[in-house]
Amino acid sequence: GVPQFNMSRADLGKSFVDVVAELCKVFPSKGECRKMVQGGGVQLNKEKVTDAMREVTDADLIAGKYLLVQKGKKNYFLITVE
């Protein structure tokens, strides 16, 4: 029941806001993503995101190919990196 998105491994290294707002459409806009990050309402792999411009890298991947994004308390999104 978790919405899933796919992204290319070539897109690793882009900023968090680019990945979740442009590539995967977890957020409707970059502005909303930044506001939620500033408000402390966004997590990547169960760790709070404090900088919307941080890079998403290989080190963030779970099992080498997954990213778990949490928006608010109950909205989870799984991103598969191929």
Coordinates of N, CA, C and O in Angstrom, one line a residue, residues 25-82:
K25 N 7.9 13.1 -7.8 CA 6.6 13.7 -7.6 C 6.0 13.3 -6.2 O 4.8 13.2 -6.1
V26 N 6.9 13.1 -5.2 CA 6.4 12.9 -3.8 C 5.7 14.2 -3.3 O 4.7 14.2 -2.7
F27 N 6.3 15.3 -3.7 CA 5.8 16.6 -3.4 C 5.3 17.3 -4.7 O 6.0 17.1 -5.7
P28 N 4.2 18.1 -4.6 CA 3.7 18.8 -5.8 C 4.7 19.9 -6.3 O 4.7 20.2 -7.5
S29 N 5.5 20.4 -5.4 CA 6.4 21.5 -5.8 C 7.7 21.5 -5.0 O 7.7 21.0 -3.8
K30 N 8.7 22.1 -5.5 CA 10.0 22.3 -4.7 C 9.7 23.1 -3.5 O 10.3 22.9 -2.4
G31 N 8.9 24.2 -3.6 CA 8.6 25.1 -2.5 C 7.9 24.4 -1.4 O 8.3 24.6 -0.2
E32 N 7.0 23.5 -1.7 CA 6.3 22.8 -0.6 C 7.3 21.8 0.1 O 7.3 21.7 1.3
C33 N 8.2 21.2 -0.7 CA 9.2 20.3 -0.1 C 10.1 21.1 0.9 O 10.3 20.7 2.0
R34 N 10.6 22.3 0.4 CA 11.4 23.1 1.3 C 10.7 23.5 2.6 O 11.3 23.4 3.7
K35 N 9.4 23.9 2.5 CA 8.7 24.3 3.7 C 8.6 23.1 4.7 O 8.7 23.3 5.9
M36 N 8.3 21.9 4.1 CA 8.1 20.8 5.0 C 9.5 20.4 5.7 O 9.5 19.9 6.8
V37 N 10.6 20.5 4.9 CA 11.9 20.2 5.5 C 12.2 21.2 6.6 O 12.7 20.8 7.6
Q38 N 11.9 22.5 6.3 CA 12.2 23.5 7.4 C 11.3 23.2 8.6 O 11.8 23.5 9.7
G39 N 10.1 22.7 8.4 CA 9.2 22.4 9.5 C 9.6 21.1 10.2 O 8.9 20.7 11.2
G40 N 10.5 20.4 9.7 CA 10.9 19.1 10.3 C 10.0 17.9 10.0 O 10.0 17.0 10.7
G41 N 9.2 18.1 8.9 CA 8.3 17.0 8.6 C 8.6 16.0 7.6 O 7.8 15.3 7.0
V42 N 9.9 15.9 7.2 CA 10.4 15.0 6.2 C 11.5 14.2 6.7 O 12.5 14.7 7.3
Q43 N 11.4 12.9 6.4 CA 12.5 11.9 6.8 C 12.9 11.1 5.5 O 12.1 10.8 4.7
L44 N 14.2 10.8 5.5 CA 14.8 9.9 4.5 C 15.4 8.8 5.2 O 16.3 9.0 6.0
N45 N 14.9 7.6 5.0 CA 15.3 6.4 5.7 C 15.3 6.5 7.2 O 16.2 6.2 7.9
K46 N 14.2 7.1 7.7 CA 14.0 7.2 9.1 C 14.9 8.3 9.8 O 15.0 8.3 11.0
E47 N 15.6 9.1 9.0 CA 16.4 10.2 9.6 C 15.9 11.5 9.1 O 15.6 11.7 7.9
K48 N 15.7 12.4 10.0 CA 15.1 13.7 9.6 C 16.0 14.5 8.6 O 17.2 14.5 8.8
V49 N 15.4 15.0 7.6 CA 16.1 15.8 6.6 C 16.1 17.2 7.1 O 15.1 17.8 7.3
T50 N 17.3 17.8 7.2 CA 17.5 19.1 7.7 C 17.8 20.1 6.6 O 17.7 21.3 6.8
D51 N 18.3 19.6 5.5 CA 18.8 20.5 4.4 C 18.2 19.9 3.1 O 18.5 18.9 2.7
A52 N 17.2 20.7 2.5 CA 16.6 20.3 1.3 C 17.5 20.2 0.1 O 17.3 19.5 -0.8
M53 N 18.7 20.8 0.2 CA 19.6 20.8 -0.9 C 20.7 19.8 -0.7 O 21.6 19.7 -1.5
R54 N 20.6 18.9 0.3 CA 21.6 17.9 0.5 C 21.6 16.9 -0.7 O 20.5 16.7 -1.3
E55 N 22.7 16.4 -1.0 CA 22.7 15.4 -2.2 C 22.2 14.0 -1.7 O 22.4 13.6 -0.6
V56 N 21.6 13.4 -2.6 CA 21.2 12.0 -2.4 C 22.2 11.1 -3.1 O 22.4 11.2 -4.3
T57 N 22.9 10.3 -2.3 CA 24.0 9.5 -2.8 C 23.9 8.0 -2.6 O 22.9 7.6 -2.0
D58 N 24.8 7.2 -3.1 CA 24.8 5.8 -2.9 C 24.7 5.4 -1.4 O 24.2 4.4 -1.0
A59 N 25.3 6.3 -0.6 CA 25.4 6.0 0.9 C 24.0 6.0 1.5 O 23.8 5.5 2.6
D60 N 23.0 6.7 0.8 CA 21.7 6.8 1.4 C 20.8 5.6 1.0 O 19.7 5.4 1.6
L61 N 21.3 4.7 0.1 CA 20.5 3.6 -0.4 C 20.3 2.5 0.7 O 21.3 2.1 1.3
I62 N 19.1 1.9 0.8 CA 18.9 0.8 1.6 C 19.0 -0.4 0.7 O 18.4 -0.5 -0.4
A63 N 19.8 -1.4 1.1 CA 20.1 -2.6 0.3 C 20.5 -2.3 -1.1 O 20.3 -3.0 -2.0
G64 N 21.2 -1.2 -1.2 CA 21.8 -0.8 -2.5 C 20.9 -0.3 -3.5 O 21.3 0.1 -4.6
K65 N 19.5 -0.2 -3.3 CA 18.6 0.3 -4.3 C 17.3 0.9 -3.9 O 16.5 1.3 -4.7
Y66 N 17.1 1.1 -2.6 CA 15.9 1.7 -2.1 C 16.1 3.0 -1.3 O 17.1 3.1 -0.5
L67 N 15.2 3.9 -1.4 CA 15.1 5.1 -0.6 C 13.7 5.2 0.0 O 12.7 5.0 -0.7
L68 N 13.6 5.4 1.3 CA 12.3 5.5 2.0 C 12.1 6.9 2.4 O 12.9 7.4 3.2
V69 N 11.1 7.6 1.8 CA 10.8 9.0 2.1 C 9.5 9.0 3.0 O 8.5 8.4 2.6
Q70 N 9.6 9.7 4.1 CA 8.4 9.9 4.9 C 8.0 11.4 4.9 O 8.9 12.2 5.2
K71 N 6.8 11.6 4.6 CA 6.3 13.0 4.5 C 5.2 13.1 5.6 O 4.1 12.5 5.5
G72 N 5.4 13.9 6.6 CA 4.5 14.0 7.7 C 4.6 12.7 8.6 O 5.6 12.1 8.6
K73 N 3.5 12.4 9.2 CA 3.5 11.2 10.1 C 3.2 9.9 9.4 O 3.7 8.9 9.8
K74 N 2.3 9.9 8.5 CA 1.8 8.7 8.0 C 2.0 8.4 6.5 O 1.6 7.4 6.0
N75 N 2.6 9.4 5.8 CA 2.8 9.2 4.3 C 4.2 8.7 4.0 O 5.2 9.4 4.2
Y76 N 4.2 7.5 3.5 CA 5.5 6.9 3.2 C 5.6 6.7 1.7 O 4.6 6.4 1.0
F77 N 6.8 6.8 1.1 CA 7.0 6.6 -0.3 C 8.3 5.8 -0.5 O 9.3 6.1 0.2
L78 N 8.2 4.8 -1.4 CA 9.4 4.0 -1.7 C 9.9 4.4 -3.0 O 9.2 4.3 -4.0
I79 N 11.2 4.7 -3.1 CA 11.8 5.0 -4.4 C 12.9 3.9 -4.7 O 13.7 3.6 -3.9
T80 N 12.7 3.3 -5.8 CA 13.6 2.2 -6.3 C 14.6 2.9 -7.3 O 14.2 3.5 -8.3
V81 N 15.9 2.7 -7.0 CA 16.9 3.2 -7.8 C 17.4 2.1 -8.7 O 17.9 1.1 -8.3
E82 N 17.3 2.3 -10.0 CA 17.7 1.2 -11.0 C 18.9 1.7 -11.8 O 19.1 2.8 -12.1

